Amino acid sequence: RVREFHPANIRFIQELGEGAFGKVYKGEIVGTGDEPLLVAIKTLKENASAKTTSDFRREVDLMCELRHENIVCLLGVCLSREPLSMLFEFMPKGDLHEFLITHSPHATEHPLNQSD
């Protein structure tokens, strides 16, 4: 199982985007006796349906089992209060999808429009 963090130990810094469950933030784990640790915080929307909440918790369970050098690491969770959160290692260059878009050989070309 992964470490459970108290909401007071999680500092939200900047919104990065939005996923299927809710918003994703750049943040820090603070007040644990260690130096603040930069993290990506994946949150569950407040007032999410029971099914969405169940899916979020299932993802937590799945991410706890995944340990691979090429998969972002789940460092902890906050499941005691809303917004329920998963805390991941922070990837300063963004996710793989964003990296591939910005670094593809055609990234600077203009996309075709329907008349082309």
GROMACS .gro file of C-alpha atoms in nm:
model
  116
    1ARG     CA    1   0.000   0.000   0.000
    2VAL     CA    2   0.106   0.361  -0.057
    3ARG     CA    3   0.154   0.633   0.204
    4GLU     CA    4  -0.152   0.833   0.313
    5PHE     CA    5  -0.087   1.207   0.352
    6HIS     CA    6  -0.289   1.448   0.564
    7PRO     CA    7  -0.439   1.739   0.364
    8ALA     CA    8  -0.225   1.982   0.568
    9ASN     CA    9   0.085   1.819   0.414
   10ILE     CA   10  -0.023   1.895   0.058
   11ARG     CA   11   0.033   2.240  -0.093
   12PHE     CA   12  -0.130   2.317  -0.428
   13ILE     CA   13   0.089   2.550  -0.638
   14GLN     CA   14  -0.047   2.567  -0.993
   15GLU     CA   15  -0.319   2.407  -1.202
   16LEU     CA   16  -0.165   2.204  -1.485
   17GLY     CA   17  -0.473   2.070  -1.659
   18GLU     CA   18  -0.775   1.850  -1.626
   19GLY     CA   19  -0.818   1.476  -1.663
   20ALA     CA   20  -1.109   1.235  -1.658
   21PHE     CA   21  -1.142   1.246  -1.279
   22GLY     CA   22  -1.071   1.613  -1.215
   23LYS     CA   23  -0.797   1.873  -1.215
   24VAL     CA   24  -0.424   1.807  -1.203
   25TYR     CA   25  -0.197   2.041  -1.011
   26LYS     CA   26   0.170   2.104  -0.952
   27GLY     CA   27   0.220   2.092  -0.577
   28GLU     CA   28   0.441   2.000  -0.285
   29ILE     CA   29   0.440   1.756   0.002
   30VAL     CA   30   0.536   1.967   0.306
   31GLY     CA   31   0.562   1.941   0.682
   32THR     CA   32   0.684   1.582   0.696
   33GLY     CA   33   1.027   1.660   0.840
   34ASP     CA   34   1.188   1.631   0.499
   35GLU     CA   35   1.249   1.900   0.240
   36PRO     CA   36   0.934   1.990   0.043
   37LEU     CA   37   0.890   1.744  -0.243
   38LEU     CA   38   0.754   1.860  -0.579
   39VAL     CA   39   0.462   1.643  -0.695
   40ALA     CA   40   0.183   1.625  -0.948
   41ILE     CA   41  -0.154   1.608  -0.771
   42LYS     CA   42  -0.434   1.429  -0.952
   43THR     CA   43  -0.765   1.514  -0.787
   44LEU     CA   44  -1.116   1.375  -0.794
   45LYS     CA   45  -1.390   1.628  -0.865
   46GLU     CA   46  -1.590   1.720  -0.559
   47ASN     CA   47  -1.938   1.566  -0.561
   48ALA     CA   48  -1.824   1.293  -0.803
   49SER     CA   49  -2.067   1.008  -0.859
   50ALA     CA   50  -2.028   0.684  -0.666
   51LYS     CA   51  -1.907   0.510  -0.984
   52THR     CA   52  -1.646   0.779  -1.055
   53THR     CA   53  -1.526   0.763  -0.694
   54SER     CA   54  -1.503   0.384  -0.720
   55ASP     CA   55  -1.306   0.415  -1.047
   56PHE     CA   56  -1.068   0.665  -0.884
   57ARG     CA   57  -1.006   0.430  -0.590
   58ARG     CA   58  -0.954   0.141  -0.833
   59GLU     CA   59  -0.689   0.350  -1.012
   60VAL     CA   60  -0.520   0.411  -0.676
   61ASP     CA   61  -0.508   0.034  -0.619
   62LEU     CA   62  -0.371  -0.026  -0.969
   63MET     CA   63  -0.105   0.246  -0.940
   64CYS     CA   64   0.007   0.097  -0.606
   65GLU     CA   65   0.091  -0.225  -0.789
   66LEU     CA   66   0.277  -0.063  -1.081
   67ARG     CA   67   0.649  -0.016  -1.031
   68HIS     CA   68   0.847   0.039  -1.349
   69GLU     CA   69   1.121   0.286  -1.445
   70ASN     CA   70   0.912   0.412  -1.739
   71ILE     CA   71   0.589   0.464  -1.545
   72VAL     CA   72   0.539   0.769  -1.325
   73CYS     CA   73   0.554   0.668  -0.958
   74LEU     CA   74   0.261   0.708  -0.720
   75LEU     CA   75   0.414   0.857  -0.404
   76GLY     CA   76   0.106   0.882  -0.189
   77VAL     CA   77  -0.262   0.958  -0.160
   78CYS     CA   78  -0.500   1.175   0.037
   79LEU     CA   79  -0.827   0.985   0.072
   80SER     CA   80  -0.949   1.129   0.403
   81ARG     CA   81  -1.100   1.453   0.265
   82GLU     CA   82  -1.214   1.608  -0.061
   83PRO     CA   83  -1.066   1.651  -0.301
   84LEU     CA   84  -0.944   1.292  -0.295
   85SER     CA   85  -0.594   1.302  -0.441
   86MET     CA   86  -0.316   1.091  -0.585
   87LEU     CA   87   0.037   1.233  -0.550
   88PHE     CA   88   0.278   1.142  -0.828
   89GLU     CA   89   0.642   1.221  -0.891
   90PHE     CA   90   0.653   1.552  -1.078
   91MET     CA   91   0.762   1.537  -1.440
   92PRO     CA   92   0.892   1.886  -1.530
   93LYS     CA   93   0.858   1.824  -1.905
   94GLY     CA   94   0.496   1.713  -1.876
   95ASP     CA   95   0.340   1.382  -1.968
   96LEU     CA   96   0.447   1.159  -2.256
   97HIS     CA   97   0.160   1.272  -2.478
   98GLU     CA   98   0.257   1.639  -2.444
   99PHE     CA   99   0.626   1.558  -2.493
  100LEU     CA  100   0.556   1.366  -2.815
  101ILE     CA  101   0.341   1.647  -2.953
  102THR     CA  102   0.599   1.918  -2.885
  103HIS     CA  103   0.899   1.711  -2.996
  104SER     CA  104   0.763   1.538  -3.304
  105PRO     CA  105   0.934   1.618  -3.637
  106HIS     CA  106   0.614   1.789  -3.752
  107ALA     CA  107   0.555   1.997  -3.438
  108THR     CA  108   0.631   2.326  -3.615
  109GLU     CA  109   0.433   2.251  -3.929
  110HIS     CA  110   0.084   2.389  -3.964
  111PRO     CA  111  -0.190   2.129  -3.949
  112LEU     CA  112  -0.390   2.069  -4.265
  113ASN     CA  113  -0.733   2.218  -4.279
  114GLN     CA  114  -1.025   2.044  -4.444
  115SER     CA  115  -0.980   2.229  -4.774
  116ASP     CA  116  -0.626   2.089  -4.824
   0.00000   0.00000   0.00000
